[in-house]
Structures are given as structure tokens and as C-alpha cells.
mmCIF file of C-alpha atoms in Angstrom:
data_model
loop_
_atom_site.group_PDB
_atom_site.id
_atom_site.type_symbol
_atom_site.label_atom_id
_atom_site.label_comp_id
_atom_site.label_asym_id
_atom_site.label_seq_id
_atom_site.Cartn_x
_atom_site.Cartn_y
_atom_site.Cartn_z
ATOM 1 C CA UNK A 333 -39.729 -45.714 -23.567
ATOM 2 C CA UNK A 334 -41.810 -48.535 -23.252
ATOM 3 C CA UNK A 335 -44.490 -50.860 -21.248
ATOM 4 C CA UNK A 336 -45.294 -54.044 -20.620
ATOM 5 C CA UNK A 337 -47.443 -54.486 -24.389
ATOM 6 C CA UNK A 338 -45.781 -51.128 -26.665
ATOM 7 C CA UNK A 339 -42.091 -49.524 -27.089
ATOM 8 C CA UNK A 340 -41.881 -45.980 -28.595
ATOM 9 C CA UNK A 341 -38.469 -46.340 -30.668
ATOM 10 C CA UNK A 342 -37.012 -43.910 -33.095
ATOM 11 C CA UNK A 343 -37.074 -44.049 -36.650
ATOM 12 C CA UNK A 344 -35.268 -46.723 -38.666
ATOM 13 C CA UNK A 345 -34.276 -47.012 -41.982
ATOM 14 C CA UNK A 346 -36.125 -50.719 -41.617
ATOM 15 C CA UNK A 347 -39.314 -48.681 -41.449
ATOM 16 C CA UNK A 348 -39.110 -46.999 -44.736
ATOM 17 C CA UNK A 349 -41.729 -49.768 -46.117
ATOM 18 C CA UNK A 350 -43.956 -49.347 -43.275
ATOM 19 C CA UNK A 351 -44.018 -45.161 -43.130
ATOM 20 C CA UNK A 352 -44.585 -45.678 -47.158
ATOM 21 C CA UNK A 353 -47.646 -48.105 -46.766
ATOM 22 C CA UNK A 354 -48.830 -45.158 -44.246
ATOM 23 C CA UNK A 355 -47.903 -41.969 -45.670
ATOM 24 C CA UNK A 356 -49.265 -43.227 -49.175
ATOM 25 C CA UNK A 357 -52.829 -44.417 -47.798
ATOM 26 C CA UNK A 358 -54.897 -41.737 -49.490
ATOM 27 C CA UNK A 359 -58.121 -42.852 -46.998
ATOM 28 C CA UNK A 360 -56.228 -41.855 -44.161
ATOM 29 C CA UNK A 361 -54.596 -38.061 -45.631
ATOM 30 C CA UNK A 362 -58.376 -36.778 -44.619
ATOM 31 C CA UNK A 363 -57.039 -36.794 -40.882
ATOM 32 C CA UNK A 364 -53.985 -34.855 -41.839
ATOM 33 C CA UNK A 365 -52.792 -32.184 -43.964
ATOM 34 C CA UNK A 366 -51.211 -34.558 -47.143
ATOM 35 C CA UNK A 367 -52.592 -33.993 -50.268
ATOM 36 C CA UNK A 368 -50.455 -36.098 -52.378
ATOM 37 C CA UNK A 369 -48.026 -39.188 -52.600
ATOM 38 C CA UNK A 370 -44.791 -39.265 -51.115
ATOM 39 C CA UNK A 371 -42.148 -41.300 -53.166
ATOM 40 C CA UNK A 372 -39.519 -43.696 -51.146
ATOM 41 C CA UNK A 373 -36.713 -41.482 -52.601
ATOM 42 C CA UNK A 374 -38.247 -38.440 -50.204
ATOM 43 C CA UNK A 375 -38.812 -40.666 -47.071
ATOM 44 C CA UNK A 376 -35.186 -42.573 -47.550
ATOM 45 C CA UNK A 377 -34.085 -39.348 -47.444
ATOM 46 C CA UNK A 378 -36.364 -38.177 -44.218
ATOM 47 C CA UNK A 379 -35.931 -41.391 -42.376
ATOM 48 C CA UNK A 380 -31.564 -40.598 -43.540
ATOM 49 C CA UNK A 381 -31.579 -36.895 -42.116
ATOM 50 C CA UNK A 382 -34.478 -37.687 -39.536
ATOM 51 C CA UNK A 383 -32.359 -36.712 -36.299
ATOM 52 C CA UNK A 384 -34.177 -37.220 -32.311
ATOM 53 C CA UNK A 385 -32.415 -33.762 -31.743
ATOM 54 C CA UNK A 386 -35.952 -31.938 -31.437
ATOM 55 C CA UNK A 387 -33.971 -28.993 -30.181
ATOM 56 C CA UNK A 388 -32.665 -28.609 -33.822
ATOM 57 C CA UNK A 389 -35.232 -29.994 -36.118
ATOM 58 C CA UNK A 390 -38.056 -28.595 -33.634
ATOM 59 C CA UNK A 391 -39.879 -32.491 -34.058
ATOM 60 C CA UNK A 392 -39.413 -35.649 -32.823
ATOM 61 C CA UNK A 393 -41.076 -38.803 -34.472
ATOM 62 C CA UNK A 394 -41.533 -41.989 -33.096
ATOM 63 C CA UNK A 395 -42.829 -45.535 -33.988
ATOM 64 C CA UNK A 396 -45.356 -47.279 -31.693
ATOM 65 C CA UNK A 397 -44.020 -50.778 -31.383
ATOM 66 C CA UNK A 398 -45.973 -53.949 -30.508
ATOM 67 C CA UNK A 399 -43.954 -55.556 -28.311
ATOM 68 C CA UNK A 400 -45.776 -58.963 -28.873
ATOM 69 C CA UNK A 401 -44.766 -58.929 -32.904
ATOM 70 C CA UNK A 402 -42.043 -56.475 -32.696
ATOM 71 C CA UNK A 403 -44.523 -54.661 -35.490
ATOM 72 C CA UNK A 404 -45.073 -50.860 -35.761
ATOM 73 C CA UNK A 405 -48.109 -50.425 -34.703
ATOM 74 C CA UNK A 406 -48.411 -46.555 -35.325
ATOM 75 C CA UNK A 407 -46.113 -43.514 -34.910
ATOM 76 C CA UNK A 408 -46.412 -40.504 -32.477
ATOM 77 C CA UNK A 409 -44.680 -36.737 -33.237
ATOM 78 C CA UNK A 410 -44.002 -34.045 -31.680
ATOM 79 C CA UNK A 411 -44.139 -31.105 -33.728
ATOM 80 C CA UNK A 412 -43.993 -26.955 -33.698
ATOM 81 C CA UNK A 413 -41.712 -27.804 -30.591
ATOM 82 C CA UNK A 414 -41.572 -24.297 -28.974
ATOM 83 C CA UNK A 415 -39.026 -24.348 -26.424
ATOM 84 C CA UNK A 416 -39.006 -20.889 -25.448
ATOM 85 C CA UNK A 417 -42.643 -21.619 -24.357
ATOM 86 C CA UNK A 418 -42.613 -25.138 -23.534
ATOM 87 C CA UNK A 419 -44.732 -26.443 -25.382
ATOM 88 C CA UNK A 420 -45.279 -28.589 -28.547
ATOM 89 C CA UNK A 421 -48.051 -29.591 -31.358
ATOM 90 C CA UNK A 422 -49.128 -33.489 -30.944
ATOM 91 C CA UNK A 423 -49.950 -36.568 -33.722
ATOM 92 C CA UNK A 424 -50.867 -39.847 -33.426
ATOM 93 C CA UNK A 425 -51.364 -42.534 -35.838
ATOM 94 C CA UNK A 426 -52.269 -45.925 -35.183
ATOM 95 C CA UNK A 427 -52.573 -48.728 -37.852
ATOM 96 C CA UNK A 428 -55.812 -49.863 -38.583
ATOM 97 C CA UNK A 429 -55.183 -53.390 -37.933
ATOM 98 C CA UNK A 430 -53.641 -52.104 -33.914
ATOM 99 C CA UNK A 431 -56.836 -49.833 -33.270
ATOM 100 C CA UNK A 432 -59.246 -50.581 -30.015
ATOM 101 C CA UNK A 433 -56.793 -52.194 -27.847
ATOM 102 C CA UNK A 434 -56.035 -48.939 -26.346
ATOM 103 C CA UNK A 435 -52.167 -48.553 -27.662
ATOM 104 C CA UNK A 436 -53.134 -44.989 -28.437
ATOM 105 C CA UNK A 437 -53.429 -44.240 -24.556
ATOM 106 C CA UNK A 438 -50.499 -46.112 -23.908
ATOM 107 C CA UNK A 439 -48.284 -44.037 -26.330
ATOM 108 C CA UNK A 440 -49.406 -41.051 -25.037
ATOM 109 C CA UNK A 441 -48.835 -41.493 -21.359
ATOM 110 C CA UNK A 442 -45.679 -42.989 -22.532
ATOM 111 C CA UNK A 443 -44.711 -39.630 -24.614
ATOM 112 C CA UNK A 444 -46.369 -37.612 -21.769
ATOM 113 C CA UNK A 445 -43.918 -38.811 -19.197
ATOM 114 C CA UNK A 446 -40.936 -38.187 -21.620
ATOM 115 C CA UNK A 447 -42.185 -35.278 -22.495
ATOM 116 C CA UNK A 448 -42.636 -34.017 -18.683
ATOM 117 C CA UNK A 449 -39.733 -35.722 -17.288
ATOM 118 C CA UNK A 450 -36.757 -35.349 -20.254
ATOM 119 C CA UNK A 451 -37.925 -32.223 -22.410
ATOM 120 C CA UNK A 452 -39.536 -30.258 -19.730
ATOM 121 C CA UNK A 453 -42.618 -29.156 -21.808
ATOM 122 C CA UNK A 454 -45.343 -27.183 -20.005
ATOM 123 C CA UNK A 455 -47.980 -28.240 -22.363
ATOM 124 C CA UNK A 456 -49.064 -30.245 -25.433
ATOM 125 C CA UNK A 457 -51.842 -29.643 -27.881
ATOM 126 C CA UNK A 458 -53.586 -31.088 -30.796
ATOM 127 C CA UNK A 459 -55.822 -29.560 -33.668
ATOM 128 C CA UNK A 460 -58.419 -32.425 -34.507
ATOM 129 C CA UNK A 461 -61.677 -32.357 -37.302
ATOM 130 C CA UNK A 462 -64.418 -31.717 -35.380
ATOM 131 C CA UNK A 463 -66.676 -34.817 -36.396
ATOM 132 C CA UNK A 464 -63.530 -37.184 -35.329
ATOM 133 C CA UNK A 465 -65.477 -38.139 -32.578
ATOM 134 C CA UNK A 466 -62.772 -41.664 -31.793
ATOM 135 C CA UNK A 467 -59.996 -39.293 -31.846
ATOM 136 C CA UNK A 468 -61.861 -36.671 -29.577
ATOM 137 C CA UNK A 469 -62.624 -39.462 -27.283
ATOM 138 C CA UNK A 470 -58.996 -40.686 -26.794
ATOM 139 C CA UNK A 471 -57.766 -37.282 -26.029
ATOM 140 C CA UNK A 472 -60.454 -36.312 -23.770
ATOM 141 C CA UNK A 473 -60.374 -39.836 -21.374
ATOM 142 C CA UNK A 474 -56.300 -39.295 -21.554
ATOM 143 C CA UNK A 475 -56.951 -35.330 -19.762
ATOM 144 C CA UNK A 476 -56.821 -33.091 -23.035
ATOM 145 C CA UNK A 477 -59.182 -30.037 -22.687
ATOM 146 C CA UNK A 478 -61.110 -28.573 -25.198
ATOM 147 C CA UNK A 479 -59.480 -25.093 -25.650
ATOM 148 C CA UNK A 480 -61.516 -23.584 -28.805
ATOM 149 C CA UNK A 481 -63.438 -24.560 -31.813
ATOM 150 C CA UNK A 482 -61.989 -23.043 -35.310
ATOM 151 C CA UNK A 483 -64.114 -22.598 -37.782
ATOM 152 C CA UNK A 484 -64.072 -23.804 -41.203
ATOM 153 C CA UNK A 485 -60.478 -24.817 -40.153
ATOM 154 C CA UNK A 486 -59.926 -27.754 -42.460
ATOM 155 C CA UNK A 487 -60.758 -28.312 -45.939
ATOM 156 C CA UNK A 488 -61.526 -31.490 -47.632
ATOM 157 C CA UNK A 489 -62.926 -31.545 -51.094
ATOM 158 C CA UNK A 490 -64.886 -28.596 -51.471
ATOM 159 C CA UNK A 491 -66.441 -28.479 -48.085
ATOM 160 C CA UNK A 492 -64.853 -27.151 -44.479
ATOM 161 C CA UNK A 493 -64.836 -28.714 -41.662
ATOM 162 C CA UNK A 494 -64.507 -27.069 -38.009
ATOM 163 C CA UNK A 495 -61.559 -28.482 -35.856
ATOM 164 C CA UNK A 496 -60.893 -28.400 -32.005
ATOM 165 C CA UNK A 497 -58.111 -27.746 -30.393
ATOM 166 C CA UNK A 498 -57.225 -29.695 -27.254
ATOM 167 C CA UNK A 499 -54.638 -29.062 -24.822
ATOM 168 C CA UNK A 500 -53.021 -30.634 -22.095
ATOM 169 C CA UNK A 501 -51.070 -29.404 -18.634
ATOM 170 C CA UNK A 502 -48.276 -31.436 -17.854
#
């Protein structure tokens, strides 16, 4: 899947470096659920056993290429795939130095139109911190919908945080 300026590409063992850097970026585990380091030896073995069979494994992960610098520029999952309902949980990570030239929007129309056109999903959706108004923003312009708010959803340090949950129709 790609455009004219990103390719979504599966997982390579080339990336391990690059998911490390990422994974192990303690500023950035406040957007998801990590709460600790992983070591290479865990995502060797992830990026070894990491199959694009997201009938089996129920997720699919992706790297966001540049196709410029043939760099990752981010990755986008599926996750909680639930066929029998068509539907699937969403991520998105860009890289810090790739953010505000819109490759977010780009990876998800890509993903939308492989998701809509190869996996037949219904529906995606996304659980998102409340006061992350940039992510909020990208989802909305791209056609997610707010669907609820849940309360003291996430917790970071002592305090909780509400989250939204945004879906989209396919």
C-alpha cells in the first residue's frame, strides 16, 4: 500500500533498531498503555513470530515509510481484530521528527482502503486521552466520530485521565 510520498510495509527484522528507539521512549508510553522497557531479545523475537495473518494473530502492524528517505516514519496496527463483527481497534504512531506534514492522514486513508477493500471490516475505532487534542484533531478531519467519553479511563501517575472513543464507518 502506498502513495506518491508514504508506503505502509510490513515488519522487518531491519526495523528492530527503529521499533526499539520507539518502544523504549519513556516520553511517548503516556499515549499508550507501556509501562516499562522492552529489551531487543523480546522484539527480535516479536518482529521473528510477527506474522500479517491478522486472521490468526487478530493484529496486523505496519511501518509508515517515507518514500523520499526510505525511513520509517511511524507504524500503524490494527488490533482486537474482531472478525465475527467486522471490526478492529486502531494505533498510530508517527516519529517526532515526520509529524505536521500530514503522513498520519495519509496512513490512514491508506489502511482505510485496505481495510475496506481486502479485510472487509465494517468499522474501526480508537480509544484516545481526552486532552490529546493533535490526535483528536487528526481523527476527527479524517471522519472518526466521537462515540463516548470514559471516565477516569487512563491512568498516568497518580491522576486519571478521561479518554474518547472514536469510531469510523467504512
Amino acid at each position: 500500500m502506498h502513495n506518491d510520498v508514504i508506503t505502509l510495509r510490513a515488519l522487518e527484522p531491519t526495523d528492530l533498531d527503529t521499533i526499539y528507539l520507539w518502544e523504549n521512549e519513556a516520553s511517548l508510553w503516556t499515549v499508550s498503555d507501556t509501562a516499562a522497557p522492552y529489551s531487543r531479545k523480546v522484539l527480535w523475537e516479536y518482529l521473528q513470530q510477527n506474522s500479517s495473518d491478522i486472521y490468526s494473530t487478530r493484529s496486523l502492524r505496519l511501518i509508515i515509510e517515507d518514500n523520499a528517505s526510505g525511513t520509517p516514519a511511524g507504524t500503524i496496527d490494527f488490533f482486537n481484530f474482531d472478525p465475527l463483527n467486522n471490526r478492529a481497534e486502531l494505533g498510530l504512531f508517527i516519529a517526532p521528527e515526520f509529524r505536521g506534514r500530514h503522513i498520519g492522514h495519509m496512513a490512514l486513508g491508506l489502511l482505510c482502503d485496505y481495510a475496506r477493500n481486502h479485510i472487509g471490516l465494517r468499522q474501526l475505532h480508537i480509544t484516545v486521552r481526552i486532552d490529546n487534542e493533535v490526535c483528536i484533531k487528526l481523527f476527527s478531519d479524517y471522519g472518526f466520530q466521537q462515540a463516548g467519553v470514559l471516565k477516569s479511563w487512563v491512568k498516568r501517575g497518580n491522576t486519571y485521565h478521561d479518554a474518547v472513543i472514536m469510531q469510523y464507518f467504512l
